[in-house]
mmCIF file of N, CA and C in Angstrom:
data_model
loop_
_atom_site.group_PDB
_atom_site.id
_atom_site.type_symbol
_atom_site.label_atom_id
_atom_site.label_comp_id
_atom_site.label_asym_id
_atom_site.label_seq_id
_atom_site.Cartn_x
_atom_site.Cartn_y
_atom_site.Cartn_z
ATOM 1 N N MET A 136 18.790 13.186 -6.845
ATOM 2 C CA MET A 136 17.537 13.750 -6.377
ATOM 3 C C MET A 136 16.412 13.501 -7.389
ATOM 4 N N ILE A 137 16.719 13.649 -8.668
ATOM 5 C CA ILE A 137 15.702 13.439 -9.699
ATOM 6 C C ILE A 137 15.313 11.963 -9.763
ATOM 7 N N ILE A 138 16.303 11.080 -9.601
ATOM 8 C CA ILE A 138 16.014 9.643 -9.615
ATOM 9 C C ILE A 138 15.080 9.281 -8.465
ATOM 10 N N GLN A 139 15.322 9.858 -7.289
ATOM 11 C CA GLN A 139 14.457 9.588 -6.135
ATOM 12 C C GLN A 139 13.042 10.085 -6.391
ATOM 13 N N ALA A 140 12.931 11.258 -6.992
ATOM 14 C CA ALA A 140 11.607 11.808 -7.285
ATOM 15 C C ALA A 140 10.868 10.938 -8.296
ATOM 16 N N LEU A 141 11.557 10.500 -9.341
ATOM 17 C CA LEU A 141 10.925 9.640 -10.338
ATOM 18 C C LEU A 141 10.531 8.290 -9.741
ATOM 19 N N ALA A 142 11.383 7.732 -8.889
ATOM 20 C CA ALA A 142 11.047 6.467 -8.232
ATOM 21 C C ALA A 142 9.821 6.641 -7.341
ATOM 22 N N GLY A 143 9.735 7.765 -6.645
ATOM 23 C CA GLY A 143 8.568 8.043 -5.810
ATOM 24 C C GLY A 143 7.295 8.181 -6.626
ATOM 25 N N ILE A 144 7.395 8.826 -7.775
ATOM 26 C CA ILE A 144 6.228 8.989 -8.644
ATOM 27 C C ILE A 144 5.772 7.640 -9.186
ATOM 28 N N ILE A 145 6.716 6.815 -9.610
ATOM 29 C CA ILE A 145 6.363 5.498 -10.145
ATOM 30 C C ILE A 145 5.740 4.626 -9.063
ATOM 31 N N LEU A 146 6.320 4.624 -7.867
ATOM 32 C CA LEU A 146 5.742 3.849 -6.764
ATOM 33 C C LEU A 146 4.358 4.381 -6.404
ATOM 34 N N GLY A 147 4.203 5.705 -6.415
ATOM 35 C CA GLY A 147 2.899 6.296 -6.118
ATOM 36 C C GLY A 147 1.836 5.884 -7.126
ATOM 37 N N LEU A 148 2.187 5.880 -8.404
ATOM 38 C CA LEU A 148 1.237 5.441 -9.429
ATOM 39 C C LEU A 148 0.874 3.968 -9.257
ATOM 40 N N ALA A 149 1.870 3.150 -8.962
ATOM 41 C CA ALA A 149 1.612 1.722 -8.767
ATOM 42 C C ALA A 149 0.729 1.489 -7.545
ATOM 43 N N VAL A 150 0.987 2.223 -6.477
ATOM 44 C CA VAL A 150 0.185 2.060 -5.259
ATOM 45 C C VAL A 150 -1.243 2.539 -5.495
ATOM 46 N N PHE A 151 -1.411 3.619 -6.244
ATOM 47 C CA PHE A 151 -2.760 4.099 -6.531
ATOM 48 C C PHE A 151 -3.526 3.081 -7.370
ATOM 49 N N GLY A 152 -2.878 2.515 -8.379
ATOM 50 C CA GLY A 152 -3.517 1.472 -9.177
ATOM 51 C C GLY A 152 -3.876 0.257 -8.340
ATOM 52 N N ALA A 153 -2.977 -0.115 -7.438
ATOM 53 C CA ALA A 153 -3.241 -1.250 -6.549
ATOM 54 C C ALA A 153 -4.390 -0.944 -5.596
ATOM 55 N N LEU A 154 -4.487 0.303 -5.164
ATOM 56 C CA LEU A 154 -5.601 0.709 -4.302
ATOM 57 C C LEU A 154 -6.932 0.545 -5.034
ATOM 58 N N MET A 155 -6.965 0.928 -6.298
ATOM 59 C CA MET A 155 -8.192 0.762 -7.082
ATOM 60 C C MET A 155 -8.546 -0.723 -7.220
ATOM 61 N N TRP A 156 -7.541 -1.561 -7.436
ATOM 62 C CA TRP A 156 -7.779 -3.004 -7.555
ATOM 63 C C TRP A 156 -8.295 -3.580 -6.238
ATOM 64 N N SER A 157 -7.717 -3.168 -5.131
ATOM 65 C CA SER A 157 -8.168 -3.666 -3.827
ATOM 66 C C SER A 157 -9.602 -3.238 -3.551
ATOM 67 N N GLY A 158 -9.946 -2.015 -3.911
ATOM 68 C CA GLY A 158 -11.326 -1.562 -3.755
ATOM 69 C C GLY A 158 -12.289 -2.368 -4.601
ATOM 70 N N TYR A 159 -11.873 -2.667 -5.820
ATOM 71 C CA TYR A 159 -12.680 -3.495 -6.718
ATOM 72 C C TYR A 159 -12.878 -4.889 -6.130
ATOM 73 N N ARG A 160 -11.792 -5.480 -5.642
ATOM 74 C CA ARG A 160 -11.868 -6.822 -5.058
ATOM 75 C C ARG A 160 -12.713 -6.826 -3.781
ATOM 76 N N ALA A 161 -12.622 -5.757 -3.003
ATOM 77 C CA ALA A 161 -13.418 -5.675 -1.774
ATOM 78 C C ALA A 161 -14.905 -5.551 -2.093
ATOM 79 N N ALA A 162 -15.225 -4.909 -3.206
ATOM 80 C CA ALA A 162 -16.630 -4.707 -3.561
ATOM 81 C C ALA A 162 -17.264 -5.935 -4.205
ATOM 82 N N LEU A 163 -16.482 -6.709 -4.956
ATOM 83 C CA LEU A 163 -17.086 -7.766 -5.764
ATOM 84 C C LEU A 163 -16.771 -9.193 -5.341
ATOM 85 N N THR A 164 -15.978 -9.383 -4.309
ATOM 86 C CA THR A 164 -15.683 -10.747 -3.872
ATOM 87 C C THR A 164 -16.387 -11.028 -2.550
ATOM 88 N N GLU A 165 -16.208 -12.232 -2.048
ATOM 89 C CA GLU A 165 -16.849 -12.628 -0.795
ATOM 90 C C GLU A 165 -15.822 -13.244 0.140
ATOM 91 N N GLY A 166 -16.185 -13.328 1.393
ATOM 92 C CA GLY A 166 -15.377 -14.026 2.381
ATOM 93 C C GLY A 166 -14.110 -13.290 2.774
ATOM 94 N N ALA A 167 -13.063 -14.072 3.018
ATOM 95 C CA ALA A 167 -11.800 -13.516 3.506
ATOM 96 C C ALA A 167 -11.168 -12.559 2.500
ATOM 97 N N VAL A 168 -11.344 -12.843 1.217
ATOM 98 C CA VAL A 168 -10.768 -11.966 0.184
ATOM 99 C C VAL A 168 -11.347 -10.562 0.318
ATOM 100 N N ARG A 169 -12.637 -10.480 0.544
ATOM 101 C CA ARG A 169 -13.290 -9.182 0.704
ATOM 102 C C ARG A 169 -12.736 -8.431 1.905
ATOM 103 N N TYR A 170 -12.626 -9.106 3.037
ATOM 104 C CA TYR A 170 -12.177 -8.443 4.263
ATOM 105 C C TYR A 170 -10.715 -8.011 4.185
ATOM 106 N N VAL A 171 -9.880 -8.860 3.624
ATOM 107 C CA VAL A 171 -8.461 -8.506 3.495
ATOM 108 C C VAL A 171 -8.293 -7.319 2.560
ATOM 109 N N ASN A 172 -8.999 -7.326 1.435
ATOM 110 C CA ASN A 172 -8.866 -6.223 0.486
ATOM 111 C C ASN A 172 -9.480 -4.932 1.011
ATOM 112 N N ALA A 173 -10.563 -5.033 1.763
ATOM 113 C CA ALA A 173 -11.142 -3.828 2.365
ATOM 114 C C ALA A 173 -10.177 -3.226 3.381
ATOM 115 N N ALA A 174 -9.599 -4.062 4.233
ATOM 116 C CA ALA A 174 -8.636 -3.566 5.220
ATOM 117 C C ALA A 174 -7.383 -3.030 4.542
ATOM 118 N N LEU A 175 -6.948 -3.674 3.468
ATOM 119 C CA LEU A 175 -5.778 -3.201 2.725
ATOM 120 C C LEU A 175 -6.061 -1.848 2.079
ATOM 121 N N SER A 176 -7.261 -1.669 1.553
ATOM 122 C CA SER A 176 -7.630 -0.374 0.964
ATOM 123 C C SER A 176 -7.604 0.731 2.011
ATOM 124 N N VAL A 177 -8.178 0.449 3.167
ATOM 125 C CA VAL A 177 -8.210 1.453 4.241
ATOM 126 C C VAL A 177 -6.798 1.770 4.725
ATOM 127 N N SER A 178 -5.972 0.743 4.909
ATOM 128 C CA SER A 178 -4.613 1.003 5.396
ATOM 129 C C SER A 178 -3.787 1.755 4.360
ATOM 130 N N THR A 179 -4.010 1.489 3.082
ATOM 131 C CA THR A 179 -3.296 2.234 2.041
ATOM 132 C C THR A 179 -3.721 3.698 2.043
ATOM 133 N N LEU A 180 -5.017 3.942 2.156
ATOM 134 C CA LEU A 180 -5.494 5.327 2.231
ATOM 135 C C LEU A 180 -4.940 6.045 3.455
ATOM 136 N N LEU A 181 -4.924 5.363 4.595
ATOM 137 C CA LEU A 181 -4.369 5.979 5.803
ATOM 138 C C LEU A 181 -2.875 6.249 5.649
ATOM 139 N N GLY A 182 -2.173 5.372 4.955
ATOM 140 C CA GLY A 182 -0.761 5.616 4.678
ATOM 141 C C GLY A 182 -0.561 6.841 3.810
ATOM 142 N N MET A 183 -1.416 7.005 2.806
ATOM 143 C CA MET A 183 -1.336 8.195 1.954
ATOM 144 C C MET A 183 -1.631 9.457 2.756
ATOM 145 N N VAL A 184 -2.587 9.376 3.670
ATOM 146 C CA VAL A 184 -2.905 10.521 4.534
ATOM 147 C C VAL A 184 -1.718 10.859 5.427
ATOM 148 N N ALA A 185 -1.071 9.837 5.976
ATOM 149 C CA ALA A 185 0.077 10.065 6.858
ATOM 150 C C ALA A 185 1.227 10.738 6.114
ATOM 151 N N VAL A 186 1.468 10.331 4.876
ATOM 152 C CA VAL A 186 2.535 10.958 4.087
ATOM 153 C C VAL A 186 2.156 12.388 3.734
ATOM 154 N N THR A 187 0.915 12.592 3.328
ATOM 155 C CA THR A 187 0.465 13.927 2.945
ATOM 156 C C THR A 187 0.557 14.911 4.099
ATOM 157 N N ASN A 188 0.195 14.465 5.298
ATOM 158 C CA ASN A 188 0.191 15.353 6.462
ATOM 159 C C ASN A 188 1.493 15.332 7.255
ATOM 160 N N ASN A 189 2.500 14.608 6.735
ATOM 161 C CA ASN A 189 3.820 14.556 7.361
ATOM 162 C C ASN A 189 3.740 14.034 8.799
ATOM 163 N N TRP A 190 3.131 12.864 8.965
ATOM 164 C CA TRP A 190 2.983 12.220 10.270
ATOM 165 C C TRP A 190 3.814 10.941 10.300
ATOM 166 N N PRO A 191 5.093 11.005 10.648
ATOM 167 C CA PRO A 191 5.909 9.787 10.632
ATOM 168 C C PRO A 191 5.504 8.750 11.678
ATOM 169 N N GLY A 192 5.008 9.163 12.827
ATOM 170 C CA GLY A 192 4.599 8.211 13.864
ATOM 171 C C GLY A 192 3.439 7.338 13.437
ATOM 172 N N PRO A 193 2.300 7.935 13.066
ATOM 173 C CA PRO A 193 1.187 7.108 12.587
ATOM 174 C C PRO A 193 1.529 6.326 11.319
ATOM 175 N N ALA A 194 2.428 6.867 10.496
ATOM 176 C CA ALA A 194 2.809 6.157 9.272
ATOM 177 C C ALA A 194 3.509 4.846 9.587
ATOM 178 N N LEU A 195 4.239 4.799 10.686
ATOM 179 C CA LEU A 195 4.906 3.560 11.088
ATOM 180 C C LEU A 195 3.887 2.465 11.380
ATOM 181 N N ILE A 196 2.861 2.802 12.135
ATOM 182 C CA ILE A 196 1.831 1.823 12.497
ATOM 183 C C ILE A 196 1.026 1.408 11.268
ATOM 184 N N VAL A 197 0.619 2.391 10.483
ATOM 185 C CA VAL A 197 -0.160 2.103 9.279
ATOM 186 C C VAL A 197 0.687 1.314 8.284
ATOM 187 N N GLY A 198 1.966 1.651 8.193
ATOM 188 C CA GLY A 198 2.859 0.938 7.283
ATOM 189 C C GLY A 198 2.996 -0.532 7.634
ATOM 190 N N LEU A 199 3.084 -0.828 8.924
ATOM 191 C CA LEU A 199 3.146 -2.232 9.343
ATOM 192 C C LEU A 199 1.885 -2.985 8.921
ATOM 193 N N GLY A 200 0.730 -2.359 9.139
ATOM 194 C CA GLY A 200 -0.528 -2.987 8.742
ATOM 195 C C GLY A 200 -0.633 -3.167 7.243
ATOM 196 N N CYS A 201 -0.226 -2.158 6.513
ATOM 197 C CA CYS A 201 -0.295 -2.210 5.053
ATOM 198 C C CYS A 201 0.636 -3.297 4.510
ATOM 199 N N ALA A 202 1.839 -3.395 5.062
ATOM 200 C CA ALA A 202 2.781 -4.421 4.608
ATOM 201 C C ALA A 202 2.244 -5.818 4.894
ATOM 202 N N LEU A 203 1.727 -6.020 6.087
ATOM 203 C CA LEU A 203 1.204 -7.332 6.463
ATOM 204 C C LEU A 203 -0.018 -7.708 5.621
ATOM 205 N N LEU A 204 -0.957 -6.784 5.497
ATOM 206 C CA LEU A 204 -2.163 -7.064 4.713
ATOM 207 C C LEU A 204 -1.845 -7.251 3.232
ATOM 208 N N GLY A 205 -0.868 -6.504 2.725
ATOM 209 C CA GLY A 205 -0.464 -6.672 1.332
ATOM 210 C C GLY A 205 0.089 -8.059 1.065
ATOM 211 N N LEU A 206 0.904 -8.550 1.989
ATOM 212 C CA LEU A 206 1.454 -9.897 1.822
ATOM 213 C C LEU A 206 0.371 -10.965 1.952
ATOM 214 N N ILE A 207 -0.599 -10.735 2.823
ATOM 215 C CA ILE A 207 -1.713 -11.682 2.932
ATOM 216 C C ILE A 207 -2.547 -11.658 1.652
ATOM 217 N N ALA A 208 -2.780 -10.472 1.100
ATOM 218 C CA ALA A 208 -3.595 -10.353 -0.112
ATOM 219 C C ALA A 208 -2.925 -11.008 -1.316
ATOM 220 N N VAL A 209 -1.593 -11.050 -1.338
ATOM 221 C CA VAL A 209 -0.884 -11.713 -2.436
ATOM 222 C C VAL A 209 -1.303 -13.180 -2.518
ATOM 223 N N ARG A 210 -1.544 -13.781 -1.378
ATOM 224 C CA ARG A 210 -1.938 -15.192 -1.323
ATOM 225 C C ARG A 210 -3.267 -15.445 -2.041
ATOM 226 N N TYR A 211 -4.163 -14.472 -2.025
ATOM 227 C CA TYR A 211 -5.488 -14.649 -2.612
ATOM 228 C C TYR A 211 -5.550 -14.281 -4.094
ATOM 229 N N GLU A 212 -4.486 -13.751 -4.641
ATOM 230 C CA GLU A 212 -4.487 -13.344 -6.044
ATOM 231 C C GLU A 212 -3.874 -14.429 -6.917
ATOM 232 N N ALA A 213 -4.134 -14.332 -8.207
ATOM 233 C CA ALA A 213 -3.557 -15.271 -9.169
ATOM 234 C C ALA A 213 -2.973 -14.487 -10.337
ATOM 235 N N GLY A 214 -1.896 -14.979 -10.885
ATOM 236 C CA GLY A 214 -1.309 -14.368 -12.074
ATOM 237 C C GLY A 214 -0.692 -13.010 -11.806
ATOM 238 N N TRP A 215 -0.783 -12.148 -12.815
ATOM 239 C CA TRP A 215 -0.145 -10.830 -12.751
ATOM 240 C C TRP A 215 -0.715 -9.961 -11.648
ATOM 241 N N SER A 216 -1.945 -10.206 -11.244
ATOM 242 C CA SER A 216 -2.563 -9.347 -10.233
ATOM 243 C C SER A 216 -1.928 -9.510 -8.855
ATOM 244 N N ARG A 217 -1.038 -10.483 -8.688
ATOM 245 C CA ARG A 217 -0.289 -10.597 -7.430
ATOM 246 C C ARG A 217 0.646 -9.406 -7.232
ATOM 247 N N LEU A 218 1.020 -8.768 -8.316
ATOM 248 C CA LEU A 218 1.921 -7.615 -8.209
ATOM 249 C C LEU A 218 1.254 -6.422 -7.537
ATOM 250 N N LEU A 219 -0.052 -6.317 -7.647
ATOM 251 C CA LEU A 219 -0.735 -5.143 -7.110
ATOM 252 C C LEU A 219 -0.716 -5.096 -5.583
ATOM 253 N N PRO A 220 -1.137 -6.145 -4.871
ATOM 254 C CA PRO A 220 -0.991 -6.075 -3.412
ATOM 255 C C PRO A 220 0.471 -6.091 -2.974
ATOM 256 N N LEU A 221 1.349 -6.640 -3.817
ATOM 257 C CA LEU A 221 2.774 -6.594 -3.492
ATOM 258 C C LEU A 221 3.272 -5.150 -3.499
ATOM 259 N N MET A 222 2.756 -4.332 -4.420
ATOM 260 C CA MET A 222 3.114 -2.905 -4.432
ATOM 261 C C MET A 222 2.644 -2.219 -3.150
ATOM 262 N N GLN A 223 1.471 -2.598 -2.677
ATOM 263 C CA GLN A 223 0.974 -2.023 -1.431
ATOM 264 C C GLN A 223 1.815 -2.488 -0.245
ATOM 265 N N ALA A 224 2.296 -3.724 -0.287
ATOM 266 C CA ALA A 224 3.178 -4.210 0.775
ATOM 267 C C ALA A 224 4.505 -3.455 0.751
ATOM 268 N N ILE A 225 5.023 -3.173 -0.433
ATOM 269 C CA ILE A 225 6.262 -2.388 -0.553
ATOM 270 C C ILE A 225 6.037 -0.977 -0.030
ATOM 271 N N PHE A 226 4.887 -0.400 -0.336
ATOM 272 C CA PHE A 226 4.538 0.924 0.192
ATOM 273 C C PHE A 226 4.503 0.894 1.716
ATOM 274 N N GLY A 227 3.898 -0.144 2.278
ATOM 275 C CA GLY A 227 3.865 -0.290 3.730
ATOM 276 C C GLY A 227 5.255 -0.430 4.314
ATOM 277 N N GLY A 228 6.111 -1.179 3.640
ATOM 278 C CA GLY A 228 7.492 -1.308 4.099
ATOM 279 C C GLY A 228 8.239 0.010 4.048
ATOM 280 N N ALA A 229 7.993 0.782 2.991
ATOM 281 C CA ALA A 229 8.628 2.101 2.883
ATOM 282 C C ALA A 229 8.171 3.022 4.004
ATOM 283 N N LEU A 230 6.898 2.956 4.358
ATOM 284 C CA LEU A 230 6.403 3.758 5.477
ATOM 285 C C LEU A 230 7.000 3.291 6.794
ATOM 286 N N THR A 231 7.134 1.981 6.946
ATOM 287 C CA THR A 231 7.644 1.419 8.195
ATOM 288 C C THR A 231 9.083 1.842 8.463
ATOM 289 N N ILE A 232 9.903 1.882 7.425
ATOM 290 C CA ILE A 232 11.298 2.287 7.634
ATOM 291 C C ILE A 232 11.479 3.801 7.561
ATOM 292 N N GLY A 233 10.402 4.525 7.308
ATOM 293 C CA GLY A 233 10.462 5.984 7.291
ATOM 294 C C GLY A 233 11.046 6.564 6.023
ATOM 295 N N LEU A 234 10.965 5.841 4.930
ATOM 296 C CA LEU A 234 11.560 6.279 3.668
ATOM 297 C C LEU A 234 11.079 7.651 3.189
ATOM 298 N N PRO A 235 9.789 8.006 3.330
ATOM 299 C CA PRO A 235 9.374 9.337 2.865
ATOM 300 C C PRO A 235 10.030 10.494 3.617
ATOM 301 N N TRP A 236 10.580 10.237 4.791
ATOM 302 C CA TRP A 236 11.168 11.308 5.596
ATOM 303 C C TRP A 236 12.691 11.273 5.612
ATOM 304 N N MET A 237 13.299 10.424 4.774
ATOM 305 C CA MET A 237 14.757 10.317 4.733
ATOM 306 C C MET A 237 15.395 11.254 3.725
ATOM 307 N N GLY A 238 14.598 11.887 2.884
ATOM 308 C CA GLY A 238 15.145 12.779 1.859
ATOM 309 C C GLY A 238 15.780 14.007 2.465
ATOM 310 N N GLY A 239 16.462 14.717 1.658
ATOM 311 C CA GLY A 239 17.069 15.904 2.224
ATOM 312 C C GLY A 239 17.675 16.690 1.186
#
């Protein structure tokens, strides 16, 4: 149980950092990079809202979008910063399979 909680905290910190990076990229870039990062930021925020409010149904839809947009955003990044949208894609995958609601 403690390992699961620590893993959740670490993933949450990584996703929050990635959200800040996506917001930065959406504000300061142009073209497709801007649109993908803006949509990724919104889908990540909606995923956080779904987890906070315990909404597994909407989290499934938002998770699919977050996973897809995260993988698309990886294509536009270079170097270590590819890990940040990848964290958001992992978060989307976790929402899609219902991982936040599997605990007990």
